[in-house]
PDB file of C-alpha atoms and ligand atoms in Angstrom:
ATOM      1  CA  MET A  88     190.961 -97.455  91.074  1.00  0.00           C
ATOM      2  CA  SER A  89     188.174 -95.330  89.591  1.00  0.00           C
ATOM      3  CA  ILE A  90     186.152 -96.989  86.835  1.00  0.00           C
ATOM      4  CA  ALA A  91     183.758 -95.464  84.327  1.00  0.00           C
ATOM      5  CA  ILE A  92     181.382 -97.449  82.151  1.00  0.00           C
ATOM      6  CA  TYR A  93     180.315 -95.665  78.972  1.00  0.00           C
ATOM      7  CA  PRO A  94     177.344 -97.607  77.574  1.00  0.00           C
ATOM      8  CA  GLY A  95     175.635 -97.058  74.254  1.00  0.00           C
ATOM      9  CA  SER A  96     174.566 -98.508  70.937  1.00  0.00           C
ATOM     10  CA  PHE A  97     177.482 -96.922  69.046  1.00  0.00           C
ATOM     11  CA  ASP A  98     175.910 -97.735  65.667  1.00  0.00           C
ATOM     12  CA  PRO A  99     178.517 -96.616  64.722  1.00  0.00           C
ATOM     13  CA  VAL A 100     180.932 -94.771  67.006  1.00  0.00           C
ATOM     14  CA  THR A 101     181.215 -91.076  66.046  1.00  0.00           C
ATOM     15  CA  ARG A 102     183.717 -88.314  66.829  1.00  0.00           C
ATOM     16  CA  GLY A 103     181.188 -87.108  69.439  1.00  0.00           C
ATOM     17  CA  HIS A 104     181.408 -90.457  71.270  1.00  0.00           C
ATOM     18  CA  LEU A 105     185.203 -90.377  70.978  1.00  0.00           C
ATOM     19  CA  ASP A 106     185.306 -86.926  72.542  1.00  0.00           C
ATOM     20  CA  ILE A 107     183.329 -88.238  75.532  1.00  0.00           C
ATOM     21  CA  ILE A 108     185.611 -91.305  75.822  1.00  0.00           C
ATOM     22  CA  LYS A 109     188.768 -89.137  75.816  1.00  0.00           C
ATOM     23  CA  ARG A 110     187.361 -86.754  78.404  1.00  0.00           C
ATOM     24  CA  ALA A 111     186.219 -89.635  80.644  1.00  0.00           C
ATOM     25  CA  ALA A 112     189.678 -91.217  80.316  1.00  0.00           C
ATOM     26  CA  ALA A 113     191.202 -87.979  81.599  1.00  0.00           C
ATOM     27  CA  VAL A 114     189.099 -88.217  84.762  1.00  0.00           C
ATOM     28  CA  PHE A 115     188.912 -91.971  85.500  1.00  0.00           C
ATOM     29  CA  ASP A 116     191.714 -94.550  85.902  1.00  0.00           C
ATOM     30  CA  ARG A 117     189.862 -96.914  83.600  1.00  0.00           C
ATOM     31  CA  VAL A 118     187.044 -96.513  81.066  1.00  0.00           C
ATOM     32  CA  VAL A 119     185.026 -99.481  79.828  1.00  0.00           C
ATOM     33  CA  VAL A 120     183.034 -98.682  76.701  1.00  0.00           C
ATOM     34  CA  CYS A 121     180.136-101.137  76.685  1.00  0.00           C
ATOM     35  CA  VAL A 122     178.351-101.765  73.404  1.00  0.00           C
ATOM     36  CA  MET A 123     174.792-102.648  74.283  1.00  0.00           C
ATOM     37  CA  VAL A 124     171.656-104.009  72.706  1.00  0.00           C
ATOM     38  CA  ASN A 125     169.005-101.274  72.760  1.00  0.00           C
ATOM     39  CA  ALA A 126     165.592-102.836  72.119  1.00  0.00           C
ATOM     40  CA  ALA A 127     164.317 -99.487  70.846  1.00  0.00           C
ATOM     41  CA  LYS A 128     167.078 -99.510  68.224  1.00  0.00           C
ATOM     42  CA  ALA A 129     166.811-103.143  67.106  1.00  0.00           C
ATOM     43  CA  ASP A 130     167.392-102.448  63.426  1.00  0.00           C
ATOM     44  CA  THR A 131     171.089-101.623  63.643  1.00  0.00           C
ATOM     45  CA  LEU A 132     173.406-101.039  60.680  1.00  0.00           C
ATOM     46  CA  PHE A 133     176.296-102.848  62.393  1.00  0.00           C
ATOM     47  CA  THR A 134     176.136-106.044  64.434  1.00  0.00           C
ATOM     48  CA  LEU A 135     177.152-105.946  68.082  1.00  0.00           C
ATOM     49  CA  GLU A 136     180.533-107.479  67.218  1.00  0.00           C
ATOM     50  CA  GLU A 137     181.130-105.057  64.339  1.00  0.00           C
ATOM     51  CA  ARG A 138     180.361-102.113  66.602  1.00  0.00           C
ATOM     52  CA  ARG A 139     182.786-103.504  69.168  1.00  0.00           C
ATOM     53  CA  THR A 140     185.530-104.011  66.553  1.00  0.00           C
ATOM     54  CA  LEU A 141     185.172-100.429  65.286  1.00  0.00           C
ATOM     55  CA  LEU A 142     185.363 -99.068  68.831  1.00  0.00           C
ATOM     56  CA  GLU A 143     188.460-101.175  69.548  1.00  0.00           C
ATOM     57  CA  LEU A 144     190.063 -99.834  66.395  1.00  0.00           C
ATOM     58  CA  VAL A 145     189.440 -96.171  67.145  1.00  0.00           C
ATOM     59  CA  THR A 146     190.408 -96.398  70.842  1.00  0.00           C
ATOM     60  CA  ALA A 147     193.507 -98.565  70.254  1.00  0.00           C
ATOM     61  CA  ASP A 148     195.852 -95.730  71.296  1.00  0.00           C
ATOM     62  CA  MET A 149     194.006 -95.111  74.570  1.00  0.00           C
ATOM     63  CA  LYS A 150     195.685 -97.453  77.007  1.00  0.00           C
ATOM     64  CA  THR A 151     193.157 -97.137  79.841  1.00  0.00           C
ATOM     65  CA  VAL A 152     190.131 -97.699  77.600  1.00  0.00           C
ATOM     66  CA  THR A 153     188.691-101.164  76.941  1.00  0.00           C
ATOM     67  CA  VAL A 154     185.643-102.236  74.953  1.00  0.00           C
ATOM     68  CA  ASP A 155     183.065-104.823  75.948  1.00  0.00           C
ATOM     69  CA  THR A 156     179.609-105.952  74.831  1.00  0.00           C
ATOM     70  CA  TYR A 157     176.554-106.812  76.905  1.00  0.00           C
ATOM     71  CA  SER A 158     173.031-107.712  75.951  1.00  0.00           C
ATOM     72  CA  GLY A 159     171.390-107.496  79.368  1.00  0.00           C
ATOM     73  CA  LEU A 160     170.558-104.692  81.772  1.00  0.00           C
ATOM     74  CA  LEU A 161     173.212-102.047  82.318  1.00  0.00           C
ATOM     75  CA  THR A 162     172.662-102.144  86.077  1.00  0.00           C
ATOM     76  CA  GLU A 163     173.478-105.871  86.059  1.00  0.00           C
ATOM     77  CA  TYR A 164     176.580-105.299  83.956  1.00  0.00           C
ATOM     78  CA  ALA A 165     177.683-102.623  86.434  1.00  0.00           C
ATOM     79  CA  ARG A 166     177.777-105.261  89.195  1.00  0.00           C
ATOM     80  CA  LEU A 167     180.898-106.710  87.550  1.00  0.00           C
ATOM     81  CA  TYR A 168     182.862-103.660  88.749  1.00  0.00           C
ATOM     82  CA  GLU A 169     183.534-102.039  92.079  1.00  0.00           C
ATOM     83  CA  LYS A 170     181.793 -98.660  92.399  1.00  0.00           C
ATOM     84  CA  PRO A 171     181.593 -97.915  88.696  1.00  0.00           C
ATOM     85  CA  VAL A 172     180.324 -94.575  87.417  1.00  0.00           C
ATOM     86  CA  ILE A 173     178.107 -94.631  84.341  1.00  0.00           C
ATOM     87  CA  ILE A 174     179.011 -91.964  81.813  1.00  0.00           C
ATOM     88  CA  ARG A 175     176.436 -90.529  79.431  1.00  0.00           C
ATOM     89  CA  GLY A 176     176.771 -87.687  76.965  1.00  0.00           C
ATOM     90  CA  LEU A 177     174.245 -84.858  76.799  1.00  0.00           C
ATOM     91  CA  ARG A 178     173.747 -83.024  73.530  1.00  0.00           C
ATOM     92  CA  ALA A 179     170.448 -81.203  73.925  1.00  0.00           C
ATOM     93  CA  ILE A 180     167.469 -80.866  76.198  1.00  0.00           C
ATOM     94  CA  THR A 181     165.877 -83.800  74.361  1.00  0.00           C
ATOM     95  CA  ASP A 182     168.755 -86.046  75.529  1.00  0.00           C
ATOM     96  CA  PHE A 183     168.244 -84.723  79.053  1.00  0.00           C
ATOM     97  CA  ASP A 184     164.601 -85.830  79.265  1.00  0.00           C
ATOM     98  CA  TYR A 185     165.475 -89.398  78.345  1.00  0.00           C
ATOM     99  CA  GLU A 186     168.717 -89.599  80.333  1.00  0.00           C
ATOM    100  CA  PHE A 187     167.129 -88.110  83.449  1.00  0.00           C
ATOM    101  CA  GLN A 188     164.510 -90.852  83.520  1.00  0.00           C
ATOM    102  CA  ILE A 189     166.935 -93.692  82.735  1.00  0.00           C
ATOM    103  CA  SER A 190     169.437 -92.597  85.381  1.00  0.00           C
ATOM    104  CA  LEU A 191     166.706 -92.550  88.051  1.00  0.00           C
ATOM    105  CA  VAL A 192     165.511 -96.015  87.010  1.00  0.00           C
ATOM    106  CA  ASN A 193     169.101 -97.290  87.080  1.00  0.00           C
ATOM    107  CA  LYS A 194     169.610 -95.840  90.550  1.00  0.00           C
ATOM    108  CA  LYS A 195     166.494 -97.666  91.723  1.00  0.00           C
ATOM    109  CA  LEU A 196     167.696-100.969  90.220  1.00  0.00           C
ATOM    110  CA  ASN A 197     171.238-100.633  91.526  1.00  0.00           C
ATOM    111  CA  PRO A 198     171.720 -97.926  94.205  1.00  0.00           C
ATOM    112  CA  ASP A 199     175.503 -98.384  94.072  1.00  0.00           C
ATOM    113  CA  VAL A 200     175.656 -96.945  90.573  1.00  0.00           C
ATOM    114  CA  GLU A 201     176.108 -93.230  89.948  1.00  0.00           C
ATOM    115  CA  THR A 202     175.537 -91.619  86.560  1.00  0.00           C
ATOM    116  CA  LEU A 203     177.751 -88.762  85.440  1.00  0.00           C
ATOM    117  CA  PHE A 204     176.810 -86.586  82.483  1.00  0.00           C
ATOM    118  CA  LEU A 205     179.335 -84.970  80.207  1.00  0.00           C
ATOM    119  CA  ILE A 206     178.090 -82.148  78.017  1.00  0.00           C
ATOM    120  CA  ALA A 207     178.840 -82.842  74.358  1.00  0.00           C
ATOM    121  CA  GLY A 208     181.840 -81.023  72.924  1.00  0.00           C
ATOM    122  CA  GLY A 209     180.693 -77.778  71.240  1.00  0.00           C
ATOM    123  CA  SER A 210     181.426 -79.025  67.735  1.00  0.00           C
ATOM    124  CA  TYR A 211     179.605 -82.339  68.276  1.00  0.00           C
ATOM    125  CA  THR A 212     176.283 -81.261  69.752  1.00  0.00           C
ATOM    126  CA  TYR A 213     174.515 -81.846  66.429  1.00  0.00           C
ATOM    127  CA  LEU A 214     176.194 -85.199  65.753  1.00  0.00           C
ATOM    128  CA  SER A 215     174.364 -88.530  66.015  1.00  0.00           C
ATOM    129  CA  SER A 216     174.997 -92.060  64.766  1.00  0.00           C
ATOM    130  CA  SER A 217     171.648 -91.973  62.961  1.00  0.00           C
ATOM    131  CA  ALA A 218     172.625 -88.842  60.974  1.00  0.00           C
ATOM    132  CA  VAL A 219     175.936 -90.461  60.071  1.00  0.00           C
ATOM    133  CA  ARG A 220     174.191 -93.632  58.856  1.00  0.00           C
ATOM    134  CA  GLU A 221     171.811 -91.584  56.751  1.00  0.00           C
ATOM    135  CA  LEU A 222     174.630 -89.522  55.202  1.00  0.00           C
ATOM    136  CA  GLY A 223     176.586 -92.716  54.485  1.00  0.00           C
ATOM    137  CA  ARG A 224     173.601 -94.207  52.698  1.00  0.00           C
ATOM    138  CA  PHE A 225     173.787 -91.325  50.231  1.00  0.00           C
ATOM    139  CA  GLY A 226     177.565 -91.420  49.900  1.00  0.00           C
ATOM    140  CA  ALA A 227     178.165 -88.047  51.582  1.00  0.00           C
ATOM    141  CA  GLY A 228     181.617 -87.225  52.991  1.00  0.00           C
ATOM    142  CA  LEU A 229     181.844 -88.402  56.603  1.00  0.00           C
ATOM    143  CA  GLY A 230     185.359 -87.310  57.602  1.00  0.00           C
ATOM    144  CA  CYS A 231     184.325 -84.639  60.090  1.00  0.00           C
ATOM    145  CA  PHE A 232     181.810 -86.937  61.762  1.00  0.00           C
ATOM    146  CA  VAL A 233     183.605 -90.291  62.156  1.00  0.00           C
ATOM    147  CA  PRO A 234     187.190 -91.623  61.973  1.00  0.00           C
ATOM    148  CA  ASP A 235     188.225 -92.856  58.500  1.00  0.00           C
ATOM    149  CA  ALA A 236     188.018 -96.561  59.415  1.00  0.00           C
ATOM    150  CA  VAL A 237     184.408 -96.063  60.498  1.00  0.00           C
ATOM    151  CA  ALA A 238     183.582 -94.127  57.307  1.00  0.00           C
ATOM    152  CA  ARG A 239     184.958 -97.011  55.217  1.00  0.00           C
ATOM    153  CA  ALA A 240     182.924 -99.536  57.183  1.00  0.00           C
ATOM    154  CA  ILE A 241     179.769 -97.460  56.595  1.00  0.00           C
ATOM    155  CA  TYR A 242     180.392 -97.184  52.853  1.00  0.00           C
ATOM    156  CA  GLY A 243     181.040-100.953  52.839  1.00  0.00           C
ATOM    157  CA  LYS A 244     177.581-101.541  54.323  1.00  0.00           C
ATOM    158  CA  PHE A 245     175.971 -99.605  51.502  1.00  0.00           C
ATOM    159  CA  SER A 246     178.114-101.410  48.902  1.00  0.00           C
ATOM    160  CA  ARG A 247     179.514 -98.199  47.541  1.00  0.00           C
ATOM    161  CA  ASP A 248     182.568 -99.044  45.439  1.00  0.00           C
ATOM    162  CA  ALA A 249     183.436 -95.375  45.135  1.00  0.00           C
ATOM    163  CA  VAL A 250     184.336 -93.927  48.513  1.00  0.00           C
ATOM    164  CA  PRO A 251     184.272 -90.110  48.239  1.00  0.00           C
ATOM    165  CA  GLU A 252     187.781 -88.676  47.879  1.00  0.00           C
ATOM    166  CA  HIS A 253     187.441 -86.683  51.089  1.00  0.00           C
ATOM    167  CA  ILE A 254     185.897 -89.081  53.516  1.00  0.00           C
TER     168      ILE A 254
HETATM  169  P1  ADP B  23     172.076 -95.083  73.153  1.00  0.00           P
HETATM  170  O1  ADP B  23     171.346 -95.989  72.226  1.00  0.00           O
HETATM  171  O2  ADP B  23     172.382 -95.700  74.471  1.00  0.00           O
HETATM  172  O3  ADP B  23     171.511 -93.703  73.281  1.00  0.00           O
HETATM  173  P2  ADP B  23     174.176 -93.945  71.528  1.00  0.00           P
HETATM  174  O4  ADP B  23     175.257 -94.710  70.873  1.00  0.00           O
HETATM  175  O5  ADP B  23     173.200 -93.222  70.651  1.00  0.00           O
HETATM  176  O6  ADP B  23     173.509 -94.978  72.487  1.00  0.00           O
HETATM  177  O7  ADP B  23     174.793 -92.887  72.531  1.00  0.00           O
HETATM  178  C1  ADP B  23     175.577 -93.298  73.624  1.00  0.00           C
HETATM  179  C2  ADP B  23     175.784 -92.119  74.552  1.00  0.00           C
HETATM  180  O8  ADP B  23     176.565 -91.147  73.876  1.00  0.00           O
HETATM  181  C3  ADP B  23     174.501 -91.395  74.957  1.00  0.00           C
HETATM  182  O9  ADP B  23     174.681 -90.899  76.277  1.00  0.00           O
HETATM  183  C4  ADP B  23     174.403 -90.247  73.986  1.00  0.00           C
HETATM  184  O10 ADP B  23     173.684 -89.158  74.524  1.00  0.00           O
HETATM  185  C5  ADP B  23     175.883 -89.920  73.836  1.00  0.00           C
HETATM  186  N1  ADP B  23     176.179 -89.275  72.569  1.00  0.00           N
HETATM  187  C6  ADP B  23     175.758 -89.615  71.334  1.00  0.00           C
HETATM  188  N2  ADP B  23     176.239 -88.777  70.393  1.00  0.00           N
HETATM  189  C7  ADP B  23     176.987 -87.861  71.066  1.00  0.00           C
HETATM  190  C8  ADP B  23     177.725 -86.700  70.683  1.00  0.00           C
HETATM  191  N3  ADP B  23     177.762 -86.281  69.419  1.00  0.00           N
HETATM  192  N4  ADP B  23     178.380 -85.995  71.646  1.00  0.00           N
HETATM  193  C9  ADP B  23     178.304 -86.391  72.941  1.00  0.00           C
HETATM  194  N5  ADP B  23     177.616 -87.465  73.370  1.00  0.00           N
HETATM  195  C10 ADP B  23     176.966 -88.192  72.465  1.00  0.00           C
END
């Protein structure tokens, strides 16, 4: 059985992440989305458990996709599975720089792990969780960026009683 691990902060999950999850699910028998603690992104809007819950909600109809959390090294987490492939999404050349380095370090730490890059869907190349958080802070419509449940959760974080009509 082929297994993909899609790790990330997912603070919160966006339609760009979902596109990657769907495309990975079309290639692999099983996809494990792993919500991780990224020390460089310590000040998250959502807790690890909240991020997991939102991912479970928006992937509920994808039968081969499961969600997990891990606060250690990805290469250690990967040891839980037989020959897993790590999936990462690439939006721009700036992603490439970072991902290139991380994938080489991961290979050094755990030579059994391969990293596979999926190019972001054309309409999601500009989309990031940080932009979505910032838009949510100002009460902007989020419908084209995140699923409705995620938009509501974001507005909830900023204590906005009035959710825009077109979220
Ligand atoms: P991390 O903190 O690990 O970078 P993110 O949640 O920001 O976690 O992203 C997880 C993965 O998803 C990364 O590989 C990132 O490049 C990718 N990604 C983020 N946004 C998009 C998007 N809009 N389209 C495709 N891939 C994306």
